[in-house]
Amino acid sequence: VQLAESGGGSVQTGGSLKLSCSASGDISSCGMGWYRQAPGKERELVSGISSSGLSTSYTNSVKGRFTISRDNADNTLYLQMNSLKTGDTAVYYCAACRDPAGVRDYLYWGQGTQVTVSS
């Protein structure tokens, strides 16, 4: 399975972006997530979603501003980001399918898309 993110870009504080992640294969049975990594910082989990889409989770800093969703018919994951802050600037990665061996969080990763928020 290959994942491809899109939708990143540059916006001013308070703006919005919607990230998309398209999967080359069927990931409807997999949990998925969005991660981000800012310069000089470790990668962090931003949001996760269950295979059905019924269960979601968010890191505290984005709660109420970001919304994760998925369309299993199109094998696509989304992240709607509103009220963006400069602290949201990072490369955003999508990930799919939890690693059953526990070696890594997810088995499949995208290449990332840059999100830059300026004041």
Backbone as numpy.savetxt, mean C-alpha at the origin, in Angstrom:
# Nx Ny Nz CAx CAy CAz Cx Cy Cz
3.72 -14.44 -9.24 2.87 -13.24 -9.24 3.75 -12.00 -9.24
3.46 -11.09 -10.13 4.16 -9.81 -10.16 3.19 -8.71 -9.78
3.69 -7.75 -9.01 2.88 -6.63 -8.56 3.43 -5.34 -9.15
2.55 -4.47 -9.59 2.97 -3.20 -10.18 2.15 -2.06 -9.58
2.84 -1.16 -8.88 2.18 -0.01 -8.29 2.10 1.14 -9.29
1.11 1.97 -9.11 0.96 3.19 -9.90 0.20 4.21 -9.06
0.22 5.44 -9.52 -0.56 6.48 -8.86 0.23 7.41 -7.97
1.51 7.13 -7.80 2.32 8.02 -6.99 2.53 9.35 -7.69
3.09 10.30 -6.95 3.36 11.60 -7.54 3.67 12.62 -6.48
3.62 13.89 -6.88 3.92 14.99 -5.97 2.67 15.81 -5.72
2.38 16.06 -4.47 1.21 16.87 -4.10 1.60 17.78 -2.95
0.77 18.77 -2.71 0.98 19.65 -1.57 0.25 19.09 -0.35
0.64 19.56 0.81 -0.02 19.11 2.03 -1.52 19.34 1.93
-2.25 18.37 2.42 -3.70 18.42 2.35 -4.27 17.80 1.09
-3.42 17.48 0.15 -3.88 16.89 -1.09 -4.17 15.41 -0.97
-4.56 14.82 -2.09 -4.93 13.40 -2.12 -4.25 12.69 -3.28
-4.02 11.43 -3.08 -3.54 10.54 -4.13 -4.20 9.19 -3.93
-4.35 8.46 -5.03 -4.85 7.09 -4.94 -3.85 6.18 -5.61
-3.28 5.29 -4.82 -2.34 4.31 -5.33 -3.07 3.06 -5.77
-2.57 2.45 -6.82 -3.10 1.18 -7.30 -1.97 0.16 -7.38
-2.32 -1.07 -7.20 -1.36 -2.16 -7.31 -2.04 -3.28 -8.10
-1.53 -3.53 -9.28 -2.10 -4.57 -10.14 -1.27 -5.84 -10.04
-1.94 -6.95 -9.86 -1.26 -8.24 -9.77 -1.41 -9.00 -11.08
-0.33 -9.70 -11.45 -0.35 -10.44 -12.71 -1.10 -11.76 -12.59
-1.34 -12.20 -11.37 -2.03 -13.46 -11.16 -3.16 -13.31 -10.16
-3.78 -14.41 -9.87 -4.92 -14.42 -8.95 -4.44 -14.32 -7.51
-4.73 -13.23 -6.88 -4.34 -13.03 -5.48 -5.58 -12.90 -4.60
-6.71 -13.36 -5.10 -7.96 -13.20 -4.36 -7.98 -13.96 -3.04
-7.15 -14.96 -2.89 -7.13 -15.72 -1.65 -6.07 -15.23 -0.67
-5.39 -14.15 -1.04 -4.28 -13.66 -0.23 -4.58 -12.36 0.48
-4.06 -12.25 1.69 -4.03 -10.95 2.33 -3.02 -10.07 1.60
-3.24 -8.76 1.68 -2.36 -7.83 1.00 -2.07 -6.64 1.90
-1.05 -5.90 1.54 -0.70 -4.75 2.36 0.03 -3.68 1.59
0.04 -2.51 2.18 0.83 -1.39 1.67 1.91 -1.06 2.71
3.12 -0.93 2.25 4.25 -0.51 3.07 4.80 0.79 2.51
5.58 1.48 3.32 6.29 2.65 2.82 7.66 2.74 3.48
8.56 3.37 2.76 9.90 3.58 3.29 10.36 4.99 2.93
10.59 5.76 3.95 11.10 7.11 3.77 12.62 7.09 3.82
13.28 8.08 3.24 14.75 8.12 3.24 15.30 8.05 4.66
16.23 7.13 4.86 16.87 7.01 6.16 16.05 6.31 7.21
14.89 5.80 6.83 14.02 5.13 7.79 13.76 3.69 7.36
13.33 2.90 8.31 12.99 1.52 8.00 11.63 1.46 7.31
11.45 0.41 6.56 10.16 0.20 5.92 9.10 -0.08 6.99
7.93 0.52 6.83 6.87 0.30 7.80 5.58 -0.13 7.10
4.82 -0.93 7.81 3.52 -1.36 7.30 2.53 -0.22 7.49
1.91 0.20 6.42 0.94 1.29 6.48 -0.47 0.76 6.69
-0.81 -0.28 5.93 -2.17 -0.79 5.99 -2.20 -2.20 5.47
-3.14 -3.00 5.99 -3.32 -4.35 5.52 -4.79 -4.64 5.27
-5.05 -5.64 4.44 -6.43 -6.01 4.13 -6.50 -7.51 3.94
-7.59 -8.09 4.42 -7.77 -9.53 4.30 -8.13 -9.90 2.87
-8.14 -11.18 2.59 -8.42 -11.63 1.22 -9.82 -11.22 0.78
-10.77 -11.22 1.69 -12.14 -10.84 1.34 -12.34 -9.34 1.27
-11.42 -8.62 1.90 -11.56 -7.17 1.99 -12.37 -6.71 3.18
-12.86 -7.66 3.96 -13.75 -7.30 5.06 -12.98 -6.82 6.29
-11.71 -7.20 6.37 -10.91 -6.80 7.53 -9.75 -5.93 7.07
-9.60 -4.78 7.70 -8.53 -3.87 7.35 -7.83 -3.38 8.62
-6.62 -2.92 8.44 -5.87 -2.37 9.56 -5.00 -1.23 9.06
-4.68 -0.31 9.97 -3.89 0.86 9.62 -2.91 1.19 10.73
-1.76 1.71 10.34 -0.88 2.24 11.35 -1.49 3.54 11.88
-1.20 3.85 13.12 -1.88 4.97 13.77 -1.76 6.29 13.01
-0.62 6.52 12.41 -0.38 7.82 11.78 -1.25 8.08 10.56
-1.87 7.05 10.00 -2.69 7.25 8.80 -4.17 6.99 9.04
-4.52 6.55 10.22 -5.93 6.26 10.51 -6.79 7.50 10.30
-7.91 7.29 9.61 -8.80 8.41 9.33 -8.43 9.18 8.09
-7.26 8.94 7.53 -6.83 9.64 6.32 -6.66 8.70 5.13
-6.23 7.50 5.37 -5.99 6.52 4.30 -7.07 5.44 4.33
-7.40 4.93 3.16 -8.35 3.84 3.05 -7.81 2.79 2.09
-7.70 1.59 2.57 -7.26 0.48 1.73 -8.48 -0.28 1.21
-8.39 -0.74 -0.01 -9.48 -1.52 -0.59 -8.91 -2.43 -1.67
-9.73 -3.33 -2.14 -9.27 -4.24 -3.18 -10.42 -4.64 -4.07
-10.07 -5.01 -5.29 -11.04 -5.52 -6.25 -10.51 -6.86 -6.72
-11.04 -7.92 -6.15 -10.52 -9.25 -6.48 -10.85 -9.66 -7.92
-11.88 -9.09 -8.49 -12.21 -9.41 -9.88 -11.11 -8.92 -10.83
-10.47 -7.83 -10.44 -9.41 -7.25 -11.26 -8.02 -7.49 -10.69
-7.95 -8.22 -9.57 -6.66 -8.47 -8.90 -5.92 -7.16 -8.64
-6.63 -6.20 -8.08 -6.06 -4.88 -7.85 -6.27 -4.45 -6.41
-5.24 -3.85 -5.87 -5.25 -3.30 -4.51 -5.16 -1.78 -4.63
-5.84 -1.08 -3.74 -5.84 0.37 -3.76 -5.46 0.94 -2.40
-4.98 2.17 -2.43 -4.78 2.94 -1.21 -5.15 4.38 -1.51
-6.30 4.79 -0.97 -6.73 6.17 -1.10 -6.11 6.96 0.04
-5.36 7.99 -0.32 -4.66 8.79 0.68 -5.17 10.22 0.63
-5.77 10.65 1.71 -6.31 11.99 1.82 -5.57 12.77 2.91
-5.73 14.07 2.89 -5.11 14.94 3.90 -3.64 14.63 4.07
-2.95 14.55 2.97 -1.55 14.13 3.01 -0.69 15.15 3.73
0.31 14.60 4.43 1.24 15.40 5.21 2.65 15.18 4.68
3.54 16.10 5.01 4.92 15.93 4.55 5.52 14.63 5.10
5.08 14.21 6.24 5.56 12.97 6.83 5.13 11.72 6.09
4.22 11.87 5.13 3.80 10.73 4.32 4.72 10.51 3.12
5.66 11.41 2.92 6.60 11.27 1.81 7.42 9.99 1.97
7.37 9.16 0.95 8.06 7.87 1.00 7.86 7.14 -0.33
8.58 6.05 -0.47 8.28 5.11 -1.54 7.27 4.11 -0.98
6.18 3.93 -1.68 5.12 3.04 -1.24 5.17 1.73 -2.03
5.09 0.63 -1.29 5.15 -0.70 -1.88 3.88 -1.49 -1.56
3.41 -2.23 -2.53 2.34 -3.17 -2.21 2.94 -4.57 -2.05
2.26 -5.38 -1.31 2.72 -6.72 -1.02 1.52 -7.66 -0.97
1.75 -8.92 -1.33 0.65 -9.87 -1.36 1.08 -11.23 -0.84
0.14 -11.90 -0.23 0.28 -13.28 0.23 1.28 -13.45 1.37
0.78 -13.62 2.53 1.61 -13.86 3.70 2.52 -15.07 3.48
3.75 -14.94 3.95 4.70 -16.04 3.83 4.38 -17.08 4.90
3.93 -18.25 4.52 3.59 -19.27 5.53 4.79 -19.73 6.33
5.99 -19.59 5.75 7.20 -19.99 6.46 7.64 -18.93 7.46
7.07 -17.73 7.33 7.42 -16.68 8.26 8.78 -16.05 8.04
9.39 -16.34 6.89 10.72 -15.78 6.62 10.61 -14.29 6.34
9.59 -13.94 5.58 9.31 -12.54 5.30 7.82 -12.31 5.48
7.44 -11.04 5.58 6.03 -10.76 5.84 5.14 -11.27 4.71
5.52 -10.93 3.48 4.74 -11.30 2.31 5.65 -11.95 1.27
5.05 -12.75 0.43 5.81 -13.45 -0.59 6.11 -12.58 -1.80
5.17 -11.73 -2.17 5.30 -10.96 -3.41 5.31 -9.46 -3.10
6.20 -8.75 -3.81 6.38 -7.32 -3.59 6.44 -6.57 -4.91
5.90 -5.35 -4.90 6.04 -4.50 -6.05 7.35 -3.73 -6.00
7.60 -2.94 -7.05 8.83 -2.18 -7.14 8.75 -0.84 -6.43
7.56 -0.42 -6.11 7.40 0.83 -5.36 7.02 2.00 -6.24
6.33 2.95 -5.63 5.97 4.19 -6.31 6.22 5.34 -5.34
6.82 6.41 -5.85 7.21 7.53 -5.00 6.02 8.45 -4.73
5.87 8.79 -3.47 4.89 9.80 -3.07 5.65 10.91 -2.37
5.50 12.13 -2.87 6.18 13.28 -2.30 5.14 14.34 -1.93
5.15 14.72 -0.68 4.21 15.73 -0.19 5.01 16.95 0.26
4.71 18.08 -0.32 5.44 19.29 -0.01 4.52 20.33 0.63
5.11 21.17 1.43 4.32 22.20 2.13 4.26 23.48 1.32
